[in-house]
């Protein structure tokens, strides 16, 4: 079919015609093509499908060029959207001005013209009709049906096209190329047409940008957009190729980066509160985080490769990793909770991940390693986590860094695979252990520690020699000293001492106190007390005294003061058993420890709380008490003989008041009243003057044992018979002896007796009012006194106690105590509606009364002193008896004041008021 002679003339084609395939397609495009025809109502549509390789974005895109057949002076064009192929996302600017799209320019021009002619008939392709809503065949858009003659001509054209030769020697048709705009149509040759296709029209791009600018809402946004376009540089109209467009995009990216840099610089000086607000309002803003680093996207595992059930676990792991990634860039960084949450999420997602390790990105592995290799202070199971993660990374074919390999070997060793870890260490000897490797020192130190743990001292010494040859830190000998000491043989202990001396000689002045303490601890825990003493003397004398070479212990060492320094250091370090072994060793050398140091050891054992430690503390304390009682008996017998044991062993030091006090407090806390009574008997035999602390412990013990009468008897024996002065804690204990404070309900026939006992105890408290100076009486003790009178319904006693507390001790009731007294409870409850209503009503009445006291001036109630005065007067009015004559009331109050021992203190003021 000849396109120039036929009635149906072929219009612009986007590729070379058949027979000219030897010529290259337009620049950057290549591929094969086939020519096809479809029958459409009223005409033919000839199209050319071309496979396009490597477009401007590097993607392989299919492009469909439409060819229009002119029939009876009418052009029928399928809708462009019906011929578009699904394409990957492209940059906006590349699509705006592209001339190499899936629809040729001539077709687009024809589409625009037909869109402006409502009367033109529109035809859809079969593919389009399948996607669109079916239409009636009698639609008014179709003017008529083709007749038989026309159909015969169409069929003949199709047969000629199908039978056309495929080689380039015989052409069955010819193709003409045109370029058309709204005004004219120009015929082009094939080269010119290819150049036209690859050329971009900057005017269309410019129009599109202006459309974007006009769509912006405010003038400020339009001005900002105009500034961006001006900074991009160049004239948009001059964009004529994909390369020009790429250059324009590069300029825009450079301008964007410069803006980001300015934002970072400006954000670095902003306060934290403003930065937080900006991050919340504009999350995409490139602001710096709290540590001064630019915010980065958290590593994430892609979710596509997984099944829906697996994706749930992957999504949860991604969410936790994102949160922890942000925490790493802030203060305080990783926490125990964040490490634990990551481990739980990773452990749950581990099985799904194992089915596709290759889908886990490298940055996710790095983040997991950072989290799981965190310090033991926040990751208790650090090495176990590292061992698991290293196995997974090995299965995922991830190459570990040298430092990661070392940590993996250590983790595998600690995880119980000693032989496997040592084999891996040996295999890495030529790489990680090379002298030029940055991990040389860490590698050989790890070898020393592992060989010491398995007891292979020969290999451990070889690894140590590698380090010492290069003058590395001599503290690497510490594992050898520990292992040799633990072996327990005399030969190994000698080698341990020799190794210690070697380390000391190598370190010289760099030997620190912590190093000495570590060595002494190794010797003491392996029952080498003598070597521990020698090492401690080395520390104290800076190596000037070598006890190994002296036959007798010098006096500078054999005294209680030197021993006290050693014990104090050991107790402070928590080595209590080591301290006791030192005491026994020094006793065997005839050196007696001071009681104050042994009391410190007893207290440390008691504070530890272990059953064995408590037994050791009791035994040592009773040994000291026995030494004290023996000394008293010898003194009573007039003998100067002191306790001594065979072979020059020194006696135990004698117990002091502190020794008894430590045991008394411990027995009271453990509710061992029987032992406390035995201790009291021993205390009397020791002829030591008691103090208030010892008495208070005994009182508390009797009260806990339910023996309040014995507690009062003990108090009177101490105070009245021995002249011991009580302290404020004594009275805190005594007020617990009253039945009203011990029992929930007091029998009605016992109220009078309890009232008299309470008034008498108040009198006893006033008798020693000087012990509460200068700080005044404790608020809790005063509260207990007032509530005691309230429970007994002794309003007269409460009024006298309230007045005495104010005038004698300067105590004014706080508002909370006033509310408790008014509501008749020791605990203000807010749990139920009735309790809340009752509390609110009482508070309202109290506020009204206080405001009336201040004559409506709320400023007079400001300050604790003024408000306390108002509360004091309000309580007096509240508890003042309503019935009876004034003289009768006054006479009752005077009698109660005399009974409570405060009449003489309050009478002068009463007379002045009268």
mmCIF file of C-alpha atoms in Angstrom, residues 94-250:
data_model
loop_
_atom_site.group_PDB
_atom_site.id
_atom_site.type_symbol
_atom_site.label_atom_id
_atom_site.label_comp_id
_atom_site.label_asym_id
_atom_site.label_seq_id
_atom_site.Cartn_x
_atom_site.Cartn_y
_atom_site.Cartn_z
ATOM 1 C CA UNK A 94 11.228 15.255 33.360
ATOM 2 C CA UNK A 95 7.623 14.439 32.532
ATOM 3 C CA UNK A 96 6.554 18.031 32.048
ATOM 4 C CA UNK A 97 8.691 18.769 29.017
ATOM 5 C CA UNK A 98 9.326 15.308 27.609
ATOM 6 C CA UNK A 99 8.906 14.940 23.824
ATOM 7 C CA UNK A 100 9.652 11.250 23.933
ATOM 8 C CA UNK A 101 6.526 10.184 25.742
ATOM 9 C CA UNK A 102 4.261 7.326 24.754
ATOM 10 C CA UNK A 103 2.039 9.599 22.541
ATOM 11 C CA UNK A 104 3.577 11.233 19.482
ATOM 12 C CA UNK A 105 3.312 14.975 19.012
ATOM 13 C CA UNK A 106 1.130 14.848 15.908
ATOM 14 C CA UNK A 107 -1.447 12.766 17.730
ATOM 15 C CA UNK A 108 -1.440 15.161 20.673
ATOM 16 C CA UNK A 109 -2.026 18.040 18.292
ATOM 17 C CA UNK A 110 -4.906 16.212 16.648
ATOM 18 C CA UNK A 111 -6.375 15.409 20.031
ATOM 19 C CA UNK A 112 -6.361 19.084 20.981
ATOM 20 C CA UNK A 113 -8.118 20.045 17.747
ATOM 21 C CA UNK A 114 -10.778 17.364 18.095
ATOM 22 C CA UNK A 115 -11.364 18.323 21.730
ATOM 23 C CA UNK A 116 -12.275 21.783 20.495
ATOM 24 C CA UNK A 117 -14.811 20.307 17.989
ATOM 25 C CA UNK A 118 -17.775 18.829 19.879
ATOM 26 C CA UNK A 119 -19.337 17.543 16.678
ATOM 27 C CA UNK A 120 -16.336 15.323 15.809
ATOM 28 C CA UNK A 121 -16.909 11.613 16.226
ATOM 29 C CA UNK A 122 -14.779 9.930 18.926
ATOM 30 C CA UNK A 123 -13.811 6.270 18.655
ATOM 31 C CA UNK A 124 -12.398 4.020 21.363
ATOM 32 C CA UNK A 125 -10.100 1.054 20.905
ATOM 33 C CA UNK A 126 -11.189 -2.416 21.932
ATOM 34 C CA UNK A 127 -8.861 -2.331 24.952
ATOM 35 C CA UNK A 128 -10.412 0.940 26.051
ATOM 36 C CA UNK A 129 -13.930 -0.380 25.637
ATOM 37 C CA UNK A 130 -13.127 -3.329 27.860
ATOM 38 C CA UNK A 131 -12.154 -0.962 30.663
ATOM 39 C CA UNK A 132 -14.926 1.582 30.133
ATOM 40 C CA UNK A 133 -18.646 1.367 30.552
ATOM 41 C CA UNK A 134 -20.387 -0.318 27.578
ATOM 42 C CA UNK A 135 -22.078 2.104 25.205
ATOM 43 C CA UNK A 136 -24.989 1.610 22.831
ATOM 44 C CA UNK A 137 -24.082 0.871 19.225
ATOM 45 C CA UNK A 138 -26.714 3.427 18.203
ATOM 46 C CA UNK A 139 -24.807 6.201 19.941
ATOM 47 C CA UNK A 140 -25.101 9.558 18.307
ATOM 48 C CA UNK A 141 -21.309 9.940 18.338
ATOM 49 C CA UNK A 142 -21.070 7.576 15.291
ATOM 50 C CA UNK A 143 -22.356 9.223 12.111
ATOM 51 C CA UNK A 144 -22.737 6.105 9.903
ATOM 52 C CA UNK A 145 -21.650 2.521 9.258
ATOM 53 C CA UNK A 146 -19.046 1.753 6.502
ATOM 54 C CA UNK A 147 -20.501 0.302 3.291
ATOM 55 C CA UNK A 148 -19.381 -2.919 1.571
ATOM 56 C CA UNK A 149 -17.041 -1.163 -0.833
ATOM 57 C CA UNK A 150 -15.162 0.544 1.967
ATOM 58 C CA UNK A 151 -14.870 -2.636 3.981
ATOM 59 C CA UNK A 152 -13.447 -4.396 0.896
ATOM 60 C CA UNK A 153 -10.824 -1.696 0.496
ATOM 61 C CA UNK A 154 -9.906 -1.923 4.235
ATOM 62 C CA UNK A 155 -9.533 -5.706 3.974
ATOM 63 C CA UNK A 156 -7.324 -5.384 0.902
ATOM 64 C CA UNK A 157 -5.099 -2.898 2.705
ATOM 65 C CA UNK A 158 -4.708 -5.226 5.653
ATOM 66 C CA UNK A 159 -3.796 -8.149 3.420
ATOM 67 C CA UNK A 160 -1.187 -6.079 1.615
ATOM 68 C CA UNK A 161 0.322 -4.961 4.923
ATOM 69 C CA UNK A 162 0.418 -8.499 6.261
ATOM 70 C CA UNK A 163 2.005 -9.839 3.108
ATOM 71 C CA UNK A 164 4.622 -7.098 2.865
ATOM 72 C CA UNK A 165 8.235 -8.403 2.840
ATOM 73 C CA UNK A 166 10.085 -8.132 6.126
ATOM 74 C CA UNK A 167 13.569 -7.546 4.713
ATOM 75 C CA UNK A 168 14.843 -4.141 3.853
ATOM 76 C CA UNK A 169 15.183 -4.819 0.082
ATOM 77 C CA UNK A 170 11.479 -4.803 -0.758
ATOM 78 C CA UNK A 171 9.248 -2.123 0.673
ATOM 79 C CA UNK A 172 5.506 -2.691 0.691
ATOM 80 C CA UNK A 173 4.746 0.893 1.715
ATOM 81 C CA UNK A 174 6.399 4.213 2.346
ATOM 82 C CA UNK A 175 6.308 6.459 5.404
ATOM 83 C CA UNK A 176 6.384 10.229 5.560
ATOM 84 C CA UNK A 177 7.238 12.197 8.690
ATOM 85 C CA UNK A 178 5.569 15.433 9.692
ATOM 86 C CA UNK A 179 5.809 17.927 12.515
ATOM 87 C CA UNK A 180 2.638 19.844 13.162
ATOM 88 C CA UNK A 181 1.572 22.717 15.404
ATOM 89 C CA UNK A 182 -1.605 24.762 15.621
ATOM 90 C CA UNK A 183 -0.741 26.770 12.496
ATOM 91 C CA UNK A 184 1.154 24.556 10.067
ATOM 92 C CA UNK A 185 2.443 21.081 9.248
ATOM 93 C CA UNK A 186 6.039 20.534 8.135
ATOM 94 C CA UNK A 187 7.397 17.414 6.490
ATOM 95 C CA UNK A 188 10.670 16.075 7.948
ATOM 96 C CA UNK A 189 13.081 13.347 7.028
ATOM 97 C CA UNK A 190 13.798 10.525 9.403
ATOM 98 C CA UNK A 191 16.887 12.121 11.035
ATOM 99 C CA UNK A 192 15.152 15.440 11.549
ATOM 100 C CA UNK A 193 12.154 13.666 12.991
ATOM 101 C CA UNK A 194 14.367 11.707 15.479
ATOM 102 C CA UNK A 195 16.052 14.942 16.537
ATOM 103 C CA UNK A 196 12.661 16.539 16.978
ATOM 104 C CA UNK A 197 11.530 13.686 19.187
ATOM 105 C CA UNK A 198 14.588 13.987 21.450
ATOM 106 C CA UNK A 199 14.337 17.769 21.707
ATOM 107 C CA UNK A 200 12.478 19.279 24.677
ATOM 108 C CA UNK A 201 10.307 22.323 24.441
ATOM 109 C CA UNK A 202 11.182 24.676 27.250
ATOM 110 C CA UNK A 203 8.063 26.760 26.723
ATOM 111 C CA UNK A 204 5.802 23.925 27.841
ATOM 112 C CA UNK A 205 7.944 23.369 30.929
ATOM 113 C CA UNK A 206 7.829 27.062 31.684
ATOM 114 C CA UNK A 207 4.046 27.109 31.302
ATOM 115 C CA UNK A 208 3.772 24.153 33.673
ATOM 116 C CA UNK A 209 5.911 25.891 36.290
ATOM 117 C CA UNK A 210 3.816 29.041 35.973
ATOM 118 C CA UNK A 211 0.708 26.914 36.462
ATOM 119 C CA UNK A 212 2.233 25.517 39.670
ATOM 120 C CA UNK A 213 3.048 29.049 40.850
ATOM 121 C CA UNK A 214 -0.458 30.342 40.155
ATOM 122 C CA UNK A 215 -1.942 27.393 42.086
ATOM 123 C CA UNK A 216 -0.210 28.438 45.327
ATOM 124 C CA UNK A 217 -2.534 29.895 47.954
ATOM 125 C CA UNK A 218 -0.720 32.984 49.271
ATOM 126 C CA UNK A 219 1.481 35.653 47.777
ATOM 127 C CA UNK A 220 4.240 34.714 50.203
ATOM 128 C CA UNK A 221 4.302 31.175 48.838
ATOM 129 C CA UNK A 222 4.312 32.458 45.244
ATOM 130 C CA UNK A 223 7.238 34.772 45.998
ATOM 131 C CA UNK A 224 9.148 31.913 47.622
ATOM 132 C CA UNK A 225 8.523 29.705 44.579
ATOM 133 C CA UNK A 226 9.709 32.475 42.286
ATOM 134 C CA UNK A 227 12.894 32.801 44.351
ATOM 135 C CA UNK A 228 13.567 29.093 44.042
ATOM 136 C CA UNK A 229 13.114 29.192 40.267
ATOM 137 C CA UNK A 230 15.430 32.189 40.009
ATOM 138 C CA UNK A 231 18.113 30.456 42.099
ATOM 139 C CA UNK A 232 17.950 27.402 39.846
ATOM 140 C CA UNK A 233 19.613 29.483 37.158
ATOM 141 C CA UNK A 234 19.309 29.453 33.400
ATOM 142 C CA UNK A 235 16.400 30.108 31.104
ATOM 143 C CA UNK A 236 13.685 27.479 31.091
ATOM 144 C CA UNK A 237 12.964 28.264 27.464
ATOM 145 C CA UNK A 238 16.459 27.060 26.521
ATOM 146 C CA UNK A 239 15.844 23.523 27.766
ATOM 147 C CA UNK A 240 16.084 21.522 24.557
ATOM 148 C CA UNK A 241 17.237 18.036 25.610
ATOM 149 C CA UNK A 242 17.234 15.520 28.420
ATOM 150 C CA UNK A 243 20.800 16.548 29.269
ATOM 151 C CA UNK A 244 19.676 20.148 29.716
ATOM 152 C CA UNK A 245 16.897 18.954 31.971
ATOM 153 C CA UNK A 246 19.321 16.824 34.006
ATOM 154 C CA UNK A 247 21.573 19.865 34.448
ATOM 155 C CA UNK A 248 18.609 21.875 35.605
ATOM 156 C CA UNK A 249 17.697 19.170 38.124
ATOM 157 C CA UNK A 250 21.308 19.103 39.384
#
